[in-house]
């Protein structure tokens, strides 16, 4: 038995060293390809090889450091590292006890919320739309025939337990040349797709490399196109065109739908929804990030059958071209039109004041504060939770990750864990002790 343990430890050590060697080989191959060839495709491949090699080396060095710290810790030696004992205990006793959370959406809103939720539970499943056809994701989708990686990349990074430099690298956008505007993280996921049996496996492998807390799932593996029918009957094809349609055909959106009409969901998505303690819709673009997930066959049925607490996080501002003039109740009514009545139990919305200068800035772009119309909301029979859930980041209004996570967890403790006093008490006590999220 001792020999077996010794052998496994040796193999684990050599594994990371081999990955470093592999990274060096990739970097060398990339440099050689760039030196000997000057056509566009070869340059693209050389950049991809070089950057992938860098990632392998950085990740391997980090994992070697973690293994070394663990080895000394097992021998009773105190080691000063990035996490102290309390943090390790917090991860073990707190995150593992956390609720099973399914977050459905896409875009910046979903990834913002995930950054807060990962501090409350490691049992998170992010279900992400794959209807994006614009920007760098759209280019890769068209050129390589893969599912759009952008929203999935953002969610992976939001849930990742990695070094800041690694996140900065994967979020980096090239400034010049044929790759201008393209995210390296998108290229990395595209490369991972190339060496994987499916896009789902590529996402899982990237998640493993970045030590993701939870998992990220595309809602479907099928190639879909999002379409919108406007109130006057005009039809817009393509997710990237829907949000910009005011520039060429100004009219409110009546409904959105998928082409093809029958779309098979990922089995793991339906399974996660069925096992969830809480399902969170939003925040994010209503018609292009949240609703497309509900249009995939089986998703709405799974949500309807689920005994989970269902929460909708409403946007703070309206979105030009999508939700012009919308109130909170308008958002919920749109959700119900595309799914079923009573899809959510709770609605979380912001009631905090927004600085006048920011309101003016957003108004110039056609965005307004989402009105809270309590009378209409009462008619919908939905429970409400209003409060200060915003922060200002680089001149933009965003949901505050910690405040939003705290609000969601309070609802979970009250409505889900509250049914089991022992489970609720243990989770709340651990939460208070380590993160002071619930006071």
Short mmCIF file of N, CA and C in Angstrom, two decimals, residues 97-217:
data_model
loop_
_atom_site.label_atom_id
_atom_site.label_comp_id
_atom_site.label_asym_id
_atom_site.label_seq_id
_atom_site.Cartn_x
_atom_site.Cartn_y
_atom_site.Cartn_z
N UNK A 97 -21.51 22.57 1.57
CA UNK A 97 -22.86 22.54 2.15
C UNK A 97 -23.81 23.48 1.42
N UNK A 98 -23.29 24.24 0.50
CA UNK A 98 -24.09 25.25 -0.18
C UNK A 98 -25.21 24.66 -1.01
N UNK A 99 -26.21 25.47 -1.32
CA UNK A 99 -27.35 25.00 -2.10
C UNK A 99 -26.96 24.68 -3.54
N UNK A 100 -27.77 23.85 -4.17
CA UNK A 100 -27.58 23.56 -5.59
C UNK A 100 -28.24 24.69 -6.38
N UNK A 101 -27.41 25.49 -7.01
CA UNK A 101 -27.88 26.69 -7.71
C UNK A 101 -27.77 26.49 -9.22
N UNK A 102 -28.86 26.75 -9.93
CA UNK A 102 -28.83 26.78 -11.39
C UNK A 102 -29.08 28.22 -11.82
N UNK A 103 -28.10 28.81 -12.49
CA UNK A 103 -28.21 30.19 -12.97
C UNK A 103 -28.34 30.16 -14.48
N UNK A 104 -29.41 30.75 -14.99
CA UNK A 104 -29.72 30.68 -16.42
C UNK A 104 -29.62 32.06 -17.05
N UNK A 105 -28.87 32.17 -18.13
CA UNK A 105 -28.75 33.47 -18.80
C UNK A 105 -27.58 33.52 -19.76
N UNK A 106 -26.85 34.62 -19.69
CA UNK A 106 -25.71 34.83 -20.59
C UNK A 106 -25.25 36.27 -20.46
N UNK A 107 -24.20 36.62 -21.19
CA UNK A 107 -23.73 38.00 -21.19
C UNK A 107 -23.06 38.41 -19.89
N UNK A 108 -22.87 39.72 -19.75
CA UNK A 108 -22.17 40.27 -18.59
C UNK A 108 -22.95 40.05 -17.29
N UNK A 109 -24.27 40.15 -17.36
CA UNK A 109 -25.09 40.04 -16.15
C UNK A 109 -24.91 38.73 -15.42
N UNK A 110 -24.93 37.62 -16.16
CA UNK A 110 -24.81 36.30 -15.54
C UNK A 110 -23.43 36.12 -14.90
N UNK A 111 -22.38 36.47 -15.63
CA UNK A 111 -21.03 36.29 -15.08
C UNK A 111 -20.80 37.16 -13.86
N UNK A 112 -21.39 38.36 -13.85
CA UNK A 112 -21.28 39.24 -12.68
C UNK A 112 -21.89 38.58 -11.45
N UNK A 113 -23.07 38.01 -11.60
CA UNK A 113 -23.74 37.36 -10.47
C UNK A 113 -22.97 36.13 -9.99
N UNK A 114 -22.40 35.38 -10.93
CA UNK A 114 -21.68 34.16 -10.57
C UNK A 114 -20.47 34.43 -9.69
N UNK A 115 -19.83 35.58 -9.87
CA UNK A 115 -18.67 35.92 -9.05
C UNK A 115 -19.04 36.02 -7.57
N UNK A 116 -20.25 36.46 -7.31
CA UNK A 116 -20.70 36.52 -5.93
C UNK A 116 -21.19 35.18 -5.41
N UNK A 117 -21.92 34.45 -6.24
CA UNK A 117 -22.49 33.17 -5.81
C UNK A 117 -21.43 32.12 -5.52
N UNK A 118 -20.28 32.17 -6.21
CA UNK A 118 -19.26 31.15 -5.99
C UNK A 118 -18.66 31.24 -4.59
N UNK A 119 -18.88 32.37 -3.90
CA UNK A 119 -18.42 32.50 -2.52
C UNK A 119 -19.43 31.91 -1.54
N UNK A 120 -20.57 31.45 -2.06
CA UNK A 120 -21.63 30.91 -1.21
C UNK A 120 -21.85 29.41 -1.41
N UNK A 121 -21.42 28.88 -2.54
CA UNK A 121 -21.66 27.47 -2.83
C UNK A 121 -20.73 27.01 -3.95
N UNK A 122 -20.35 25.75 -3.88
CA UNK A 122 -19.59 25.16 -4.98
C UNK A 122 -20.49 24.31 -5.85
N UNK A 123 -21.77 24.28 -5.50
CA UNK A 123 -22.75 23.47 -6.24
C UNK A 123 -23.53 24.35 -7.22
N UNK A 124 -22.80 24.99 -8.12
CA UNK A 124 -23.39 25.94 -9.07
C UNK A 124 -23.34 25.37 -10.48
N UNK A 125 -24.45 25.49 -11.19
CA UNK A 125 -24.48 25.15 -12.61
C UNK A 125 -24.94 26.38 -13.38
N UNK A 126 -24.08 26.89 -14.24
CA UNK A 126 -24.44 28.02 -15.09
C UNK A 126 -24.90 27.49 -16.44
N UNK A 127 -26.14 27.79 -16.81
CA UNK A 127 -26.70 27.38 -18.10
C UNK A 127 -26.66 28.58 -19.02
N UNK A 128 -25.91 28.46 -20.11
CA UNK A 128 -25.57 29.63 -20.92
C UNK A 128 -26.14 29.51 -22.34
N UNK A 129 -26.68 30.60 -22.84
CA UNK A 129 -27.20 30.64 -24.20
C UNK A 129 -26.08 30.51 -25.23
N UNK A 130 -26.40 29.93 -26.37
CA UNK A 130 -25.41 29.80 -27.46
C UNK A 130 -25.96 30.42 -28.74
N UNK A 131 -26.75 31.49 -28.59
CA UNK A 131 -27.35 32.15 -29.75
C UNK A 131 -26.52 33.32 -30.26
N UNK A 132 -25.43 33.66 -29.57
CA UNK A 132 -24.61 34.81 -29.94
C UNK A 132 -24.01 34.62 -31.34
N UNK A 133 -24.13 35.65 -32.17
CA UNK A 133 -23.54 35.59 -33.51
C UNK A 133 -22.79 36.87 -33.86
N UNK A 134 -22.45 37.66 -32.85
CA UNK A 134 -21.75 38.92 -33.10
C UNK A 134 -20.37 38.93 -32.48
N UNK A 135 -19.56 39.93 -32.83
CA UNK A 135 -18.24 40.11 -32.25
C UNK A 135 -17.31 38.96 -32.56
N UNK A 136 -16.33 38.76 -31.65
CA UNK A 136 -15.35 37.70 -31.84
C UNK A 136 -15.98 36.32 -31.84
N UNK A 137 -17.00 36.12 -31.01
CA UNK A 137 -17.68 34.82 -30.96
C UNK A 137 -18.34 34.50 -32.30
N UNK A 138 -18.95 35.51 -32.89
CA UNK A 138 -19.61 35.31 -34.18
C UNK A 138 -18.63 34.94 -35.28
N UNK A 139 -17.44 35.55 -35.24
CA UNK A 139 -16.42 35.25 -36.24
C UNK A 139 -15.95 33.80 -36.12
N UNK A 140 -15.67 33.36 -34.89
CA UNK A 140 -15.23 31.98 -34.68
C UNK A 140 -16.35 31.00 -35.02
N UNK A 141 -17.57 31.38 -34.71
CA UNK A 141 -18.71 30.53 -35.04
C UNK A 141 -18.82 30.32 -36.54
N UNK A 142 -18.60 31.39 -37.30
CA UNK A 142 -18.71 31.32 -38.75
C UNK A 142 -17.50 30.62 -39.37
N UNK A 143 -16.30 30.94 -38.89
CA UNK A 143 -15.08 30.40 -39.50
C UNK A 143 -14.82 28.95 -39.13
N UNK A 144 -15.04 28.60 -37.86
CA UNK A 144 -14.68 27.27 -37.37
C UNK A 144 -15.87 26.35 -37.17
N UNK A 145 -17.07 26.90 -37.25
CA UNK A 145 -18.26 26.08 -37.08
C UNK A 145 -18.48 25.60 -35.66
N UNK A 146 -17.94 26.35 -34.68
CA UNK A 146 -18.13 25.97 -33.28
C UNK A 146 -19.25 26.81 -32.66
N UNK A 147 -19.72 26.40 -31.51
CA UNK A 147 -20.69 27.22 -30.79
C UNK A 147 -20.00 28.49 -30.29
N UNK A 148 -20.73 29.59 -30.18
CA UNK A 148 -20.11 30.85 -29.74
C UNK A 148 -19.51 30.72 -28.34
N UNK A 149 -18.22 31.01 -28.18
CA UNK A 149 -17.55 30.77 -26.90
C UNK A 149 -17.60 31.93 -25.90
N UNK A 150 -17.97 33.15 -26.34
CA UNK A 150 -17.82 34.34 -25.50
C UNK A 150 -18.51 34.29 -24.16
N UNK A 151 -19.81 34.05 -24.14
CA UNK A 151 -20.56 34.02 -22.87
C UNK A 151 -20.10 32.88 -21.98
N UNK A 152 -19.79 31.75 -22.59
CA UNK A 152 -19.32 30.60 -21.82
C UNK A 152 -17.97 30.90 -21.20
N UNK A 153 -17.08 31.54 -21.97
CA UNK A 153 -15.77 31.94 -21.44
C UNK A 153 -15.92 32.84 -20.22
N UNK A 154 -16.80 33.83 -20.32
CA UNK A 154 -17.01 34.76 -19.20
C UNK A 154 -17.50 34.05 -17.94
N UNK A 155 -18.39 33.08 -18.13
CA UNK A 155 -18.91 32.34 -16.97
C UNK A 155 -17.85 31.44 -16.36
N UNK A 156 -17.03 30.82 -17.20
CA UNK A 156 -15.94 29.98 -16.70
C UNK A 156 -14.98 30.82 -15.86
N UNK A 157 -14.61 31.99 -16.37
CA UNK A 157 -13.69 32.86 -15.64
C UNK A 157 -14.32 33.39 -14.35
N UNK A 158 -15.63 33.63 -14.38
CA UNK A 158 -16.32 34.12 -13.18
C UNK A 158 -16.29 33.08 -12.07
N UNK A 159 -16.36 31.81 -12.43
CA UNK A 159 -16.38 30.73 -11.43
C UNK A 159 -15.00 30.15 -11.15
N UNK A 160 -14.00 30.62 -11.88
CA UNK A 160 -12.66 30.04 -11.77
C UNK A 160 -11.96 30.43 -10.47
N UNK A 161 -11.16 29.51 -9.99
CA UNK A 161 -10.30 29.77 -8.84
C UNK A 161 -8.86 29.83 -9.36
N UNK A 162 -8.52 30.94 -9.98
CA UNK A 162 -7.24 31.05 -10.66
C UNK A 162 -6.56 32.37 -10.34
N UNK A 163 -5.33 32.50 -10.77
CA UNK A 163 -4.57 33.71 -10.50
C UNK A 163 -5.07 34.86 -11.37
N UNK A 164 -4.97 36.11 -10.88
CA UNK A 164 -5.42 37.27 -11.66
C UNK A 164 -4.75 37.37 -13.03
N UNK A 165 -3.46 36.99 -13.10
CA UNK A 165 -2.76 37.09 -14.38
C UNK A 165 -3.35 36.14 -15.40
N UNK A 166 -3.83 34.96 -14.94
CA UNK A 166 -4.44 34.01 -15.85
C UNK A 166 -5.76 34.55 -16.39
N UNK A 167 -6.56 35.15 -15.52
CA UNK A 167 -7.82 35.74 -15.98
C UNK A 167 -7.55 36.89 -16.94
N UNK A 168 -6.55 37.70 -16.62
CA UNK A 168 -6.20 38.82 -17.48
C UNK A 168 -5.77 38.33 -18.86
N UNK A 169 -5.03 37.23 -18.88
CA UNK A 169 -4.58 36.65 -20.15
C UNK A 169 -5.76 36.17 -20.98
N UNK A 170 -6.69 35.45 -20.34
CA UNK A 170 -7.81 34.87 -21.08
C UNK A 170 -8.84 35.92 -21.49
N UNK A 171 -8.85 37.08 -20.83
CA UNK A 171 -9.75 38.16 -21.21
C UNK A 171 -9.10 39.12 -22.21
N UNK A 172 -7.82 38.92 -22.47
CA UNK A 172 -7.08 39.84 -23.34
C UNK A 172 -7.65 39.82 -24.76
N UNK A 173 -7.82 41.02 -25.32
CA UNK A 173 -8.27 41.16 -26.71
C UNK A 173 -7.13 41.73 -27.54
N UNK A 174 -6.86 41.09 -28.65
CA UNK A 174 -5.78 41.53 -29.53
C UNK A 174 -6.12 42.90 -30.11
N UNK A 175 -5.11 43.74 -30.21
CA UNK A 175 -5.31 45.13 -30.62
C UNK A 175 -5.05 45.37 -32.10
N UNK A 176 -4.30 44.49 -32.74
CA UNK A 176 -3.91 44.73 -34.13
C UNK A 176 -4.01 43.44 -34.95
N UNK A 177 -3.86 43.61 -36.26
CA UNK A 177 -3.80 42.48 -37.16
C UNK A 177 -5.12 41.78 -37.36
N UNK A 178 -5.05 40.58 -37.93
CA UNK A 178 -6.27 39.84 -38.25
C UNK A 178 -7.03 39.40 -37.00
N UNK A 179 -6.33 39.37 -35.85
CA UNK A 179 -6.99 38.97 -34.60
C UNK A 179 -7.52 40.15 -33.81
N UNK A 180 -7.50 41.33 -34.39
CA UNK A 180 -7.94 42.53 -33.68
C UNK A 180 -9.37 42.35 -33.15
N UNK A 181 -9.53 42.63 -31.86
CA UNK A 181 -10.85 42.51 -31.23
C UNK A 181 -11.18 41.12 -30.73
N UNK A 182 -10.37 40.13 -31.10
CA UNK A 182 -10.64 38.75 -30.68
C UNK A 182 -10.06 38.49 -29.29
N UNK A 183 -10.81 37.78 -28.48
CA UNK A 183 -10.37 37.44 -27.13
C UNK A 183 -9.52 36.17 -27.15
N UNK A 184 -8.41 36.20 -26.40
CA UNK A 184 -7.58 35.00 -26.34
C UNK A 184 -8.34 33.85 -25.69
N UNK A 185 -9.19 34.15 -24.72
CA UNK A 185 -9.98 33.10 -24.09
C UNK A 185 -10.87 32.39 -25.09
N UNK A 186 -11.42 33.13 -26.04
CA UNK A 186 -12.22 32.52 -27.10
C UNK A 186 -11.37 31.57 -27.95
N UNK A 187 -10.15 32.02 -28.27
CA UNK A 187 -9.25 31.20 -29.08
C UNK A 187 -8.84 29.94 -28.31
N UNK A 188 -8.61 30.10 -27.02
CA UNK A 188 -8.23 28.95 -26.19
C UNK A 188 -9.35 27.91 -26.16
N UNK A 189 -10.59 28.38 -25.99
CA UNK A 189 -11.73 27.46 -25.97
C UNK A 189 -11.93 26.82 -27.34
N UNK A 190 -11.68 27.60 -28.41
CA UNK A 190 -11.78 27.06 -29.77
C UNK A 190 -10.74 25.97 -29.99
N UNK A 191 -9.51 26.21 -29.49
CA UNK A 191 -8.46 25.20 -29.61
C UNK A 191 -8.80 23.96 -28.80
N UNK A 192 -9.36 24.16 -27.62
CA UNK A 192 -9.76 23.03 -26.78
C UNK A 192 -10.86 22.22 -27.47
N UNK A 193 -11.74 22.91 -28.18
CA UNK A 193 -12.79 22.22 -28.94
C UNK A 193 -12.18 21.36 -30.04
N UNK A 194 -11.08 21.87 -30.62
CA UNK A 194 -10.42 21.13 -31.70
C UNK A 194 -9.81 19.82 -31.25
N UNK A 195 -9.41 19.72 -29.98
CA UNK A 195 -8.79 18.49 -29.49
C UNK A 195 -9.74 17.67 -28.62
N UNK A 196 -11.01 18.07 -28.59
CA UNK A 196 -12.01 17.37 -27.78
C UNK A 196 -13.03 16.70 -28.67
N UNK A 197 -13.74 15.76 -28.10
CA UNK A 197 -14.75 15.03 -28.88
C UNK A 197 -16.03 15.82 -29.07
N UNK A 198 -16.25 16.84 -28.22
CA UNK A 198 -17.44 17.67 -28.33
C UNK A 198 -17.17 19.02 -27.69
N UNK A 199 -18.03 19.99 -27.99
CA UNK A 199 -17.89 21.31 -27.38
C UNK A 199 -18.12 21.22 -25.88
N UNK A 200 -19.02 20.36 -25.47
CA UNK A 200 -19.28 20.16 -24.04
C UNK A 200 -18.02 19.70 -23.32
N UNK A 201 -17.30 18.76 -23.93
CA UNK A 201 -16.06 18.27 -23.33
C UNK A 201 -15.00 19.36 -23.30
N UNK A 202 -14.97 20.20 -24.34
CA UNK A 202 -14.01 21.31 -24.38
C UNK A 202 -14.26 22.28 -23.23
N UNK A 203 -15.53 22.58 -22.97
CA UNK A 203 -15.89 23.47 -21.87
C UNK A 203 -15.48 22.86 -20.54
N UNK A 204 -15.70 21.56 -20.38
CA UNK A 204 -15.34 20.88 -19.13
C UNK A 204 -13.83 20.87 -18.93
N UNK A 205 -13.09 20.66 -20.00
CA UNK A 205 -11.62 20.63 -19.89
C UNK A 205 -11.08 22.01 -19.52
N UNK A 206 -11.63 23.04 -20.13
CA UNK A 206 -11.20 24.40 -19.78
C UNK A 206 -11.55 24.70 -18.33
N UNK A 207 -12.70 24.24 -17.90
CA UNK A 207 -13.12 24.43 -16.50
C UNK A 207 -12.17 23.71 -15.55
N UNK A 208 -11.73 22.52 -15.93
CA UNK A 208 -10.79 21.76 -15.09
C UNK A 208 -9.45 22.48 -14.97
N UNK A 209 -8.98 23.01 -16.09
CA UNK A 209 -7.70 23.72 -16.09
C UNK A 209 -7.74 24.93 -15.16
N UNK A 210 -8.90 25.61 -15.11
CA UNK A 210 -9.03 26.84 -14.33
C UNK A 210 -9.64 26.62 -12.96
N UNK A 211 -9.79 25.36 -12.56
CA UNK A 211 -10.30 25.03 -11.22
C UNK A 211 -11.62 25.73 -10.94
N UNK A 212 -12.59 25.53 -11.81
CA UNK A 212 -13.89 26.18 -11.69
C UNK A 212 -14.68 25.60 -10.52
N UNK A 213 -15.30 26.49 -9.74
CA UNK A 213 -16.20 26.07 -8.67
C UNK A 213 -17.58 25.90 -9.27
N UNK A 214 -17.99 24.67 -9.46
CA UNK A 214 -19.26 24.42 -10.12
C UNK A 214 -19.01 23.98 -11.55
N UNK A 215 -19.98 24.24 -12.42
CA UNK A 215 -19.81 23.86 -13.82
C UNK A 215 -20.57 24.82 -14.72
N UNK A 216 -20.12 24.88 -15.96
CA UNK A 216 -20.73 25.75 -16.96
C UNK A 216 -21.21 24.87 -18.10
N UNK A 217 -22.49 25.01 -18.47
CA UNK A 217 -23.07 24.17 -19.51
C UNK A 217 -23.72 25.01 -20.60
#
